[in-house]
Coordinates of N, CA and C in Angstrom, one line a residue:
Chain A
K1 N 105.7 108.0 130.0 CA 105.3 109.2 129.5 C 104.1 108.5 128.9
A2 N 102.7 109.4 128.8 CA 101.4 108.8 128.4 C 101.3 108.8 127.0
G3 N 100.7 108.1 126.5 CA 100.4 108.1 124.8 C 99.6 109.3 124.5
V4 N 98.6 109.1 123.2 CA 98.1 109.8 122.9 C 96.5 109.4 123.3
T5 N 95.9 110.1 123.7 CA 94.7 110.1 124.9 C 93.4 110.8 124.0
Q6 N 92.7 109.9 123.4 CA 91.4 110.2 122.9 C 90.2 110.1 123.8
T7 N 89.2 110.8 123.8 CA 88.0 111.1 124.8 C 86.8 111.7 124.0
P8 N 85.9 111.0 124.1 CA 85.4 109.5 124.5 C 86.2 108.3 123.8
R9 N 86.0 107.0 124.4 CA 86.3 106.2 123.7 C 85.4 105.4 122.7
Y10 N 83.8 105.4 123.1 CA 82.8 105.4 122.7 C 81.5 106.3 122.5
L11 N 80.9 106.4 121.6 CA 79.8 107.5 121.7 C 78.7 107.1 120.7
I12 N 77.9 107.4 120.9 CA 76.2 107.1 120.4 C 75.5 108.5 120.2
K13 N 75.4 108.8 118.7 CA 74.5 109.8 118.7 C 73.8 109.8 117.6
T14 N 72.6 110.5 117.7 CA 71.4 110.4 116.6 C 71.5 111.2 115.4
R15 N 71.0 110.5 114.2 CA 71.1 112.2 113.3 C 70.8 113.1 113.5
G16 N 71.8 114.2 113.1 CA 71.5 115.4 112.9 C 71.9 116.0 114.1
Q17 N 72.3 115.1 115.3 CA 73.0 115.9 116.1 C 74.6 116.4 116.1
Q18 N 75.0 116.8 116.6 CA 76.8 117.3 116.8 C 77.6 116.7 117.4
V19 N 78.7 116.7 117.3 CA 79.6 115.9 118.2 C 81.0 116.6 118.1
T20 N 81.3 116.5 119.5 CA 82.8 117.1 119.4 C 83.7 115.4 120.1
L21 N 84.9 115.5 119.5 CA 85.7 114.7 120.0 C 87.0 115.3 120.5
S22 N 87.8 114.5 121.5 CA 88.7 115.5 121.8 C 90.1 114.2 121.6
C23 N 91.6 114.8 121.3 CA 92.8 114.3 121.4 C 94.1 114.9 122.2
S24 N 94.4 114.0 122.7 CA 95.5 115.1 124.0 C 96.6 114.0 123.3
P25 N 97.8 114.6 122.8 CA 99.1 114.2 122.1 C 99.7 114.1 123.1
I26 N 100.9 113.5 122.7 CA 102.1 113.2 123.5 C 102.8 114.4 124.2
S27 N 103.0 114.6 125.3 CA 103.5 115.7 126.0 C 104.7 116.2 124.7
G28 N 104.7 117.4 124.3 CA 105.8 117.7 123.7 C 105.4 117.9 122.2
H29 N 104.5 116.7 121.8 CA 104.4 116.6 120.4 C 103.5 117.9 120.1
R30 N 103.6 118.3 118.5 CA 103.1 120.0 118.5 C 102.1 119.5 117.1
S31 N 102.4 118.5 116.6 CA 101.5 118.1 115.3 C 100.5 117.2 115.5
V32 N 99.1 117.3 115.6 CA 98.3 116.4 115.2 C 97.4 116.4 114.3
S33 N 97.1 115.2 113.7 CA 96.5 114.6 112.6 C 95.4 113.6 113.1
W34 N 94.1 113.5 112.3 CA 92.9 112.8 112.5 C 92.7 112.0 111.2
Y35 N 92.1 110.8 111.5 CA 91.7 110.0 110.3 C 90.5 109.3 110.5
Q36 N 90.0 109.1 109.7 CA 88.6 108.3 109.7 C 88.8 107.1 109.3
Q37 N 88.2 106.0 109.8 CA 88.3 104.5 109.7 C 86.5 104.0 109.5
T38 N 86.7 103.2 108.3 CA 85.1 102.5 108.3 C 85.7 101.5 107.7
P39 N 84.6 100.5 107.6 CA 85.0 99.1 106.4 C 85.1 99.4 105.1
G40 N 84.0 100.3 104.8 CA 83.6 100.7 103.6 C 85.0 101.3 102.8
Q41 N 85.4 102.2 103.5 CA 86.6 103.6 102.6 C 87.9 103.1 103.4
G42 N 88.0 102.4 104.7 CA 89.2 102.3 104.9 C 89.6 103.7 106.0
L43 N 90.7 104.0 105.8 CA 91.5 104.8 106.7 C 91.8 106.2 105.9
Q44 N 90.9 107.1 106.1 CA 91.1 108.1 105.1 C 91.6 109.4 106.1
F45 N 92.2 110.4 105.6 CA 92.7 111.2 106.1 C 91.8 112.6 106.5
L46 N 91.8 113.1 107.7 CA 90.7 114.4 108.0 C 91.3 115.7 107.7
F47 N 92.1 115.8 108.6 CA 93.2 117.3 108.8 C 94.1 116.8 109.5
E48 N 95.2 118.0 109.5 CA 96.3 118.1 110.5 C 96.7 119.4 111.0
Y49 N 97.0 119.5 112.1 CA 97.1 120.9 112.8 C 98.4 120.8 113.1
F50 N 99.1 122.4 113.1 CA 100.5 122.2 114.0 C 100.5 123.9 114.1
S51 N 100.8 124.0 115.5 CA 100.7 125.5 116.1 C 99.7 125.9 115.7
E52 N 98.5 125.2 116.5 CA 96.9 125.8 116.3 C 96.5 126.2 115.0
T53 N 97.4 125.7 113.7 CA 96.7 126.4 112.6 C 96.6 124.8 111.7
Q54 N 95.7 124.7 111.1 CA 95.3 123.7 110.0 C 96.4 123.9 108.7
R55 N 96.7 122.9 108.9 CA 98.2 122.4 107.7 C 97.5 122.2 106.4
N56 N 96.6 121.3 106.7 CA 96.4 120.4 105.6 C 94.8 120.0 105.8
K57 N 94.2 119.4 104.6 CA 92.8 119.0 104.9 C 92.5 118.0 103.8
G58 N 91.5 117.0 104.6 CA 91.2 115.9 103.4 C 89.8 116.1 102.7
N59 N 89.4 115.0 102.4 CA 88.4 115.4 101.1 C 87.2 115.4 102.0
F60 N 86.7 116.0 102.7 CA 85.5 115.7 103.8 C 84.4 117.1 103.4
P61 N 83.3 117.0 104.0 CA 82.8 117.9 103.6 C 82.7 119.1 105.0
G62 N 82.1 120.0 104.6 CA 82.4 121.3 105.9 C 81.8 120.9 107.3
R63 N 80.9 119.8 107.2 CA 80.7 119.2 108.3 C 81.5 118.7 109.4
F64 N 82.4 118.8 108.8 CA 83.7 118.3 109.8 C 84.9 119.3 109.8
S65 N 85.2 119.8 111.0 CA 86.1 120.7 111.4 C 86.9 120.3 112.7
G66 N 87.7 121.1 113.0 CA 88.4 121.2 114.1 C 89.4 122.3 114.8
R67 N 90.3 122.2 115.7 CA 90.7 122.9 115.9 C 92.0 122.1 116.9
Q68 N 93.3 123.2 117.2 CA 93.8 122.7 118.1 C 94.3 124.1 119.1
F69 N 94.6 123.6 119.9 CA 94.4 124.5 121.4 C 96.3 125.2 121.6
S70 N 96.3 125.8 122.1 CA 98.0 126.4 122.6 C 98.7 125.4 123.4
N71 N 98.2 124.1 124.0 CA 98.8 122.9 124.6 C 98.7 122.0 123.8
S72 N 98.3 122.2 122.2 CA 98.6 121.3 121.6 C 97.3 120.1 121.7
R73 N 96.6 120.1 122.4 CA 94.9 119.0 122.5 C 94.4 119.5 121.1
S74 N 93.9 118.9 120.9 CA 92.7 118.8 119.8 C 91.8 118.7 119.4
E75 N 90.5 119.0 119.0 CA 89.3 118.7 119.1 C 88.9 118.7 117.7
M76 N 88.1 117.7 117.1 CA 87.2 117.8 115.9 C 85.8 117.7 116.1
N77 N 85.2 118.3 115.2 CA 83.8 118.4 115.6 C 83.1 118.2 114.1
V78 N 82.0 117.5 114.3 CA 81.2 117.2 113.1 C 79.7 117.5 113.1
S79 N 79.0 118.0 112.5 CA 78.1 119.0 112.6 C 76.9 118.2 111.8
T80 N 75.5 118.2 111.9 CA 74.6 117.8 111.4 C 75.2 115.9 111.0
L81 N 75.0 115.3 112.0 CA 75.4 113.7 111.6 C 74.6 113.1 110.8
E82 N 75.3 112.3 109.9 CA 74.8 111.4 109.2 C 75.1 109.7 109.7
L83 N 74.2 108.9 108.9 CA 74.4 107.6 109.3 C 76.0 106.9 108.8
G84 N 76.3 107.8 107.8 CA 77.6 107.4 107.3 C 78.9 107.9 108.1
D85 N 78.5 108.6 108.9 CA 79.5 109.2 109.9 C 79.9 108.7 110.8
S86 N 79.4 107.3 110.8 CA 79.6 106.1 112.0 C 80.6 105.6 111.8
A87 N 82.2 105.5 112.3 CA 83.2 105.3 111.9 C 83.9 105.1 113.3
L88 N 85.4 104.7 113.0 CA 86.3 104.7 114.1 C 87.3 106.2 114.0
Y89 N 87.4 107.1 115.0 CA 88.0 108.3 114.5 C 89.2 108.4 115.5
L90 N 90.5 108.2 114.5 CA 92.0 108.1 115.0 C 92.5 109.4 115.3
C91 N 93.3 109.6 116.2 CA 94.4 110.9 116.2 C 96.0 110.3 116.1
A92 N 96.1 111.2 115.6 CA 97.8 110.6 115.7 C 99.0 112.1 116.2
S93 N 99.6 112.0 116.8 CA 100.5 113.2 117.3 C 102.3 112.8 116.7
S94 N 102.7 113.8 116.4 CA 104.2 113.6 116.6 C 104.8 114.9 116.8
L95 N 106.2 114.7 117.0 CA 106.8 115.7 117.8 C 106.9 117.1 117.2
V96 N 107.1 117.0 115.7 CA 107.0 118.4 114.9 C 106.5 117.7 113.5
R97 N 106.3 118.9 112.8 CA 105.7 118.5 111.4 C 106.7 118.6 110.4
G98 N 107.3 117.1 110.4 CA 108.4 116.5 109.2 C 108.1 115.2 108.7
R99 N 108.6 114.9 108.0 CA 108.1 113.8 107.5 C 109.0 112.3 107.8
N100 N 110.0 112.7 108.6 CA 111.0 111.8 109.3 C 110.5 112.0 111.0
T101 N 109.5 112.3 111.3 CA 109.4 112.0 112.8 C 108.0 110.8 112.8
E102 N 107.8 110.4 113.6 CA 106.8 108.9 114.0 C 105.8 109.5 114.5
A103 N 104.8 109.4 113.9 CA 103.2 109.6 114.1 C 103.0 108.3 115.0
F104 N 102.3 109.0 116.3 CA 102.0 108.0 117.3 C 100.5 108.1 117.5
F105 N 99.6 106.9 117.5 CA 98.4 107.0 117.3 C 97.6 106.6 118.9
G106 N 96.4 107.5 118.8 CA 95.5 106.8 120.0 C 94.7 105.6 119.6
Q107 N 94.1 105.3 120.5 CA 93.3 104.1 120.6 C 91.9 104.6 120.0
G108 N 91.5 105.5 119.4 CA 90.7 106.1 118.8 C 89.4 106.3 119.6
T109 N 88.1 107.1 118.7 CA 86.7 107.3 119.4 C 86.2 106.6 118.4
R110 N 85.2 105.3 118.8 CA 83.9 104.6 118.1 C 82.8 105.3 118.3
L111 N 82.2 106.1 116.8 CA 81.6 106.9 116.8 C 80.0 106.2 115.9
T112 N 79.0 105.9 116.7 CA 77.9 105.4 116.2 C 76.9 106.4 115.8
V113 N 76.4 106.4 114.7 CA 74.9 107.4 114.6 C 73.9 106.3 114.6
V114 N 72.8 106.8 115.0 CA 72.0 106.0 114.9 C 70.6 106.6 114.2
Chain S
A1 N 96.8 112.8 93.5 CA 96.5 112.2 94.7 C 97.1 110.8 94.6
Q2 N 97.9 110.2 96.2 CA 98.6 109.0 96.3 C 97.5 107.8 96.9
T3 N 97.9 106.3 96.0 CA 96.8 105.7 95.9 C 97.8 104.4 96.7
V4 N 96.9 104.0 97.7 CA 98.1 102.7 98.4 C 97.2 101.5 98.1
T5 N 97.9 100.3 97.4 CA 96.7 99.0 97.2 C 97.5 97.7 97.9
Q6 N 96.6 97.4 98.6 CA 97.0 96.1 99.2 C 96.0 95.1 98.4
S7 N 96.5 93.8 97.9 CA 95.6 93.2 97.1 C 95.2 92.0 98.1
Q8 N 95.8 92.0 99.2 CA 95.4 90.3 100.2 C 94.6 90.8 101.2
P9 N 93.3 90.7 101.2 CA 92.5 90.9 102.3 C 92.7 90.1 103.6
E10 N 93.3 89.0 103.4 CA 93.8 88.4 104.6 C 94.9 87.1 104.3
M11 N 95.7 86.8 105.2 CA 96.9 86.2 105.2 C 96.6 85.4 106.3
S12 N 97.3 83.9 106.2 CA 97.3 82.8 107.7 C 98.9 82.5 107.0
V13 N 99.4 82.2 108.5 CA 100.6 82.1 108.6 C 101.0 80.8 109.6
Q14 N 101.8 80.2 109.9 CA 101.8 79.0 110.9 C 103.0 79.5 111.7
E15 N 102.6 79.4 113.1 CA 103.7 80.0 114.0 C 104.9 79.7 113.8
A16 N 106.2 80.5 113.9 CA 107.3 80.3 113.4 C 107.9 80.8 112.0
E17 N 106.7 80.5 110.8 CA 106.6 80.6 109.7 C 107.0 81.8 109.1
T18 N 107.0 82.0 108.0 CA 107.3 83.7 107.5 C 106.1 83.6 106.5
V19 N 105.7 85.0 106.8 CA 104.6 85.6 105.5 C 105.1 86.7 104.8
T20 N 104.6 87.0 103.7 CA 104.7 88.6 102.9 C 103.7 89.2 102.4
L21 N 103.5 90.3 103.1 CA 102.5 90.9 102.6 C 102.7 92.1 101.3
S22 N 101.9 92.2 100.3 CA 102.3 92.9 99.2 C 101.5 94.3 99.1
C23 N 102.3 95.1 98.8 CA 101.9 96.6 98.9 C 102.7 97.3 97.3
T24 N 101.3 98.4 96.9 CA 102.0 98.6 95.6 C 101.2 100.3 95.7
Y25 N 101.8 101.1 95.0 CA 101.2 102.4 95.6 C 101.7 103.3 94.3
D26 N 100.7 104.4 94.2 CA 101.1 105.2 92.8 C 101.3 106.6 93.6
T27 N 102.5 107.2 92.9 CA 102.7 108.6 93.3 C 103.4 109.3 92.1
S28 N 103.6 110.2 92.1 CA 104.0 111.1 91.5 C 105.6 111.9 91.8
E29 N 105.5 112.0 93.0 CA 106.7 112.4 93.9 C 107.9 111.6 93.7
S30 N 109.0 112.0 94.0 CA 110.4 111.4 94.0 C 110.9 110.6 95.4
D31 N 110.5 112.0 96.5 CA 111.0 111.8 97.7 C 109.6 111.6 98.5
Y32 N 109.9 110.5 99.5 CA 108.5 109.9 99.9 C 108.9 109.2 101.2
Y33 N 107.9 108.5 102.5 CA 108.2 107.9 102.9 C 107.3 106.7 102.9
L34 N 107.4 105.7 103.3 CA 106.5 104.6 103.4 C 106.4 103.7 104.5
F35 N 105.5 103.7 105.0 CA 105.3 102.6 106.4 C 104.1 101.3 106.3
W36 N 104.8 100.6 107.0 CA 103.9 99.5 107.7 C 103.3 99.8 109.2
Y37 N 101.9 99.5 109.0 CA 101.5 99.9 110.2 C 100.7 98.6 111.1
K38 N 100.6 98.3 112.1 CA 100.0 97.3 112.6 C 98.9 97.4 113.5
Q39 N 97.8 96.9 113.3 CA 96.4 97.4 113.8 C 96.0 96.3 114.7
P40 N 96.3 96.0 116.2 CA 95.7 94.7 116.4 C 94.3 95.0 117.2
P41 N 93.8 94.2 117.8 CA 92.2 94.1 118.3 C 91.8 95.6 119.1
S42 N 93.1 96.0 119.7 CA 92.8 97.2 120.6 C 92.7 98.4 119.8
R43 N 92.8 98.2 118.4 CA 92.6 99.3 117.3 C 93.5 100.4 117.2
Q44 N 94.8 100.1 118.4 CA 95.7 101.4 118.3 C 96.7 101.1 117.4
M45 N 97.2 101.9 116.5 CA 97.7 101.8 115.1 C 99.3 101.7 116.0
I46 N 100.1 101.0 115.3 CA 101.2 100.9 116.1 C 102.6 101.1 114.5
L47 N 103.4 101.6 114.5 CA 104.2 101.6 113.3 C 105.1 100.3 113.7
V48 N 105.4 99.6 112.3 CA 106.3 98.5 112.7 C 107.8 98.8 111.8
I49 N 107.6 99.5 110.7 CA 108.5 99.8 110.0 C 108.4 100.8 108.9
R50 N 109.4 101.6 108.8 CA 109.5 102.9 108.2 C 110.5 102.6 106.6
Q51 N 110.3 103.5 105.6 CA 111.4 103.2 104.5 C 111.3 104.4 104.2
E52 N 112.6 105.1 103.8 CA 112.6 106.4 102.9 C 113.0 106.2 101.6
A53 N 112.0 106.6 100.5 CA 112.2 106.5 99.0 C 113.5 106.7 98.5
Y54 N 114.4 107.5 99.2 CA 115.4 108.1 98.6 C 116.9 107.1 99.0
K55 N 116.4 105.9 99.8 CA 117.2 105.2 100.2 C 116.9 103.9 100.0
Q56 N 118.3 103.2 99.1 CA 117.9 102.1 98.2 C 118.1 100.7 99.0
Q57 N 118.5 100.8 100.7 CA 118.6 99.8 101.5 C 117.5 99.4 102.2
N58 N 116.9 98.1 101.8 CA 115.6 97.8 102.5 C 115.8 97.8 104.0
A59 N 114.9 98.7 104.8 CA 114.8 98.8 106.2 C 114.4 97.5 106.5
T60 N 115.0 97.0 107.7 CA 114.5 95.9 108.6 C 114.6 96.4 110.0
E61 N 113.4 95.9 110.6 CA 113.2 96.1 112.3 C 113.3 94.6 112.8
N62 N 114.5 94.0 113.4 CA 114.2 92.5 114.1 C 113.5 91.8 113.0
R63 N 112.5 91.0 113.1 CA 111.5 90.0 112.4 C 111.2 90.3 111.2
F64 N 111.0 91.9 111.3 CA 109.9 92.7 110.1 C 111.3 93.0 109.2
S65 N 111.0 92.8 107.8 CA 111.9 93.4 106.8 C 110.8 94.0 105.6
V66 N 111.4 94.8 104.6 CA 110.8 95.4 103.5 C 111.6 95.2 102.3
N67 N 110.9 95.1 101.3 CA 111.4 94.7 100.0 C 110.5 96.1 99.2
F68 N 111.8 97.1 99.1 CA 111.1 97.9 98.3 C 112.2 98.2 97.0
Q69 N 110.9 98.2 96.1 CA 111.4 98.1 94.8 C 110.7 99.6 93.8
K70 N 111.5 100.9 94.2 CA 111.1 102.1 93.9 C 110.4 101.8 92.3
A71 N 111.2 101.7 91.3 CA 110.6 101.5 89.8 C 109.4 100.7 90.0
A72 N 109.4 100.1 90.6 CA 107.9 99.1 90.1 C 107.1 99.6 91.6
K73 N 107.3 100.5 92.3 CA 106.3 101.0 93.3 C 105.8 99.8 94.2
S74 N 106.6 99.0 94.6 CA 106.2 98.0 95.3 C 106.7 98.3 96.8
F75 N 106.2 97.8 97.8 CA 106.9 98.2 99.1 C 106.1 96.6 99.9
S76 N 106.4 95.8 100.1 CA 106.3 94.4 100.5 C 107.0 94.1 101.9
L77 N 106.2 93.7 103.0 CA 106.5 93.5 104.2 C 106.8 91.9 104.5
K78 N 107.8 91.5 105.1 CA 107.9 90.0 105.5 C 108.3 90.2 106.8
I79 N 107.5 89.4 107.5 CA 107.2 89.1 108.7 C 108.1 87.4 108.9
S80 N 109.1 87.5 109.8 CA 109.9 86.3 109.6 C 109.5 85.5 111.1
D81 N 109.5 84.1 111.4 CA 109.5 83.3 112.6 C 108.2 84.1 113.1
S82 N 107.0 83.9 112.5 CA 105.8 84.5 113.1 C 105.5 84.4 114.6
Q83 N 105.1 85.0 115.4 CA 104.3 84.7 116.4 C 102.8 85.2 116.6
L84 N 102.3 84.3 117.5 CA 101.0 84.6 117.8 C 100.8 86.0 118.1
G85 N 101.6 86.8 118.3 CA 101.6 88.3 118.9 C 101.4 89.3 117.6
D86 N 101.8 88.5 116.5 CA 101.9 89.0 115.3 C 100.6 89.1 114.6
A87 N 99.6 88.3 115.2 CA 98.3 88.3 114.4 C 97.6 90.0 114.6
A88 N 97.0 90.6 113.5 CA 96.4 91.9 113.8 C 96.5 92.2 112.2
M89 N 95.7 93.5 112.0 CA 95.5 93.9 110.6 C 96.6 94.7 110.3
Y90 N 97.3 94.8 109.0 CA 98.7 95.7 108.6 C 98.2 96.3 107.6
F91 N 98.5 97.6 107.7 CA 98.6 98.6 106.4 C 99.5 99.3 106.1
C92 N 99.5 99.4 104.8 CA 100.9 100.1 103.9 C 100.4 101.3 104.0
A93 N 101.5 102.1 104.3 CA 101.0 103.7 104.1 C 101.9 104.4 103.6
H94 N 101.5 105.4 102.5 CA 102.2 106.8 102.1 C 102.1 108.2 102.9
L95 N 103.3 108.4 102.8 CA 103.5 110.0 103.0 C 104.2 110.9 102.2
S96 N 103.0 111.9 101.9 CA 103.0 112.7 101.2 C 104.2 114.0 101.0
N97 N 104.4 114.6 100.7 CA 105.2 116.0 100.8 C 104.2 116.8 101.7
D98 N 103.0 117.1 101.6 CA 102.3 117.6 102.4 C 101.8 117.1 103.4
Y99 N 102.7 116.0 104.0 CA 102.3 115.0 105.3 C 100.9 114.4 105.4
K100 N 100.4 114.1 104.5 CA 99.3 113.1 104.4 C 99.4 112.2 104.3
L101 N 98.9 111.1 105.0 CA 99.2 109.7 105.0 C 98.2 109.2 104.5
S102 N 98.5 108.3 103.5 CA 97.6 107.6 102.5 C 97.6 106.1 102.8
F103 N 96.4 105.3 103.2 CA 97.0 103.9 103.8 C 96.1 103.1 102.5
G104 N 96.4 102.0 102.5 CA 95.9 100.8 101.6 C 94.5 100.5 102.3
A105 N 94.1 99.4 102.1 CA 93.1 98.7 102.6 C 93.1 97.8 103.9
G106 N 94.3 97.2 103.9 CA 94.9 96.3 105.0 C 94.8 95.0 104.4
T107 N 95.6 94.4 105.3 CA 95.6 92.8 105.3 C 95.6 92.2 106.5
T108 N 94.8 91.0 107.2 CA 94.6 90.7 108.5 C 95.3 89.7 108.4
V109 N 96.0 89.6 109.0 CA 97.1 88.3 109.2 C 96.6 87.6 110.2
T110 N 96.4 86.2 110.1 CA 96.2 85.0 111.3 C 97.6 84.1 111.4
V111 N 97.8 84.4 112.8 CA 98.9 83.4 113.0 C 98.3 82.1 113.7
R112 N 98.8 80.7 113.0 CA 98.2 79.4 113.3 C 98.9 78.8 114.3
A113 N 98.9 78.2 115.4 CA 99.6 77.9 116.6 C 100.0 76.5 116.4

């Protein structure tokens, strides 16, 4: 069974540009969450999607957005990139939206903003 | 809001020995879940162990066990018989009722051969 797949693995963008990251969950999983990992702030929750609806959002500016498609694949978009957006972005999927279900993480997308 | 604190940035352990990682958390919820995740150099977060707050019995997974003290809001991880493959960054995490995972800053574990 394939794991959580995040593409691309690495990305370099210029300040002011926008970027789209993709996450394909494990087959059958319907819940997808996104996290930002930086040396300074650690791991921070971005948002959670279930059945194509955003169920929860972390404390990030509106430049960060996302969506989930009918096949549960999810994308997150960051507009008007800033240097501080450089981070590892992790996606996690779980079978259902429940606290007793295990979240499986992808290997992340390393975004560098120059 | 939930906060998770890991006060040990780095820990070193001799192969086959035992190491304990500390974690404290703050929450107003009575029912919640706690986790320890491992992040090796490959960057993929791997679930090590999970504890449900309403269960008093400490969780155990092979060489990994926790000491869950609900009143003290403490959730430490013990790695027994440490192996070279245990070297990684370990994160303590709290899952709230609204499904948000809050992570600690992490502890880097080094295993000496």
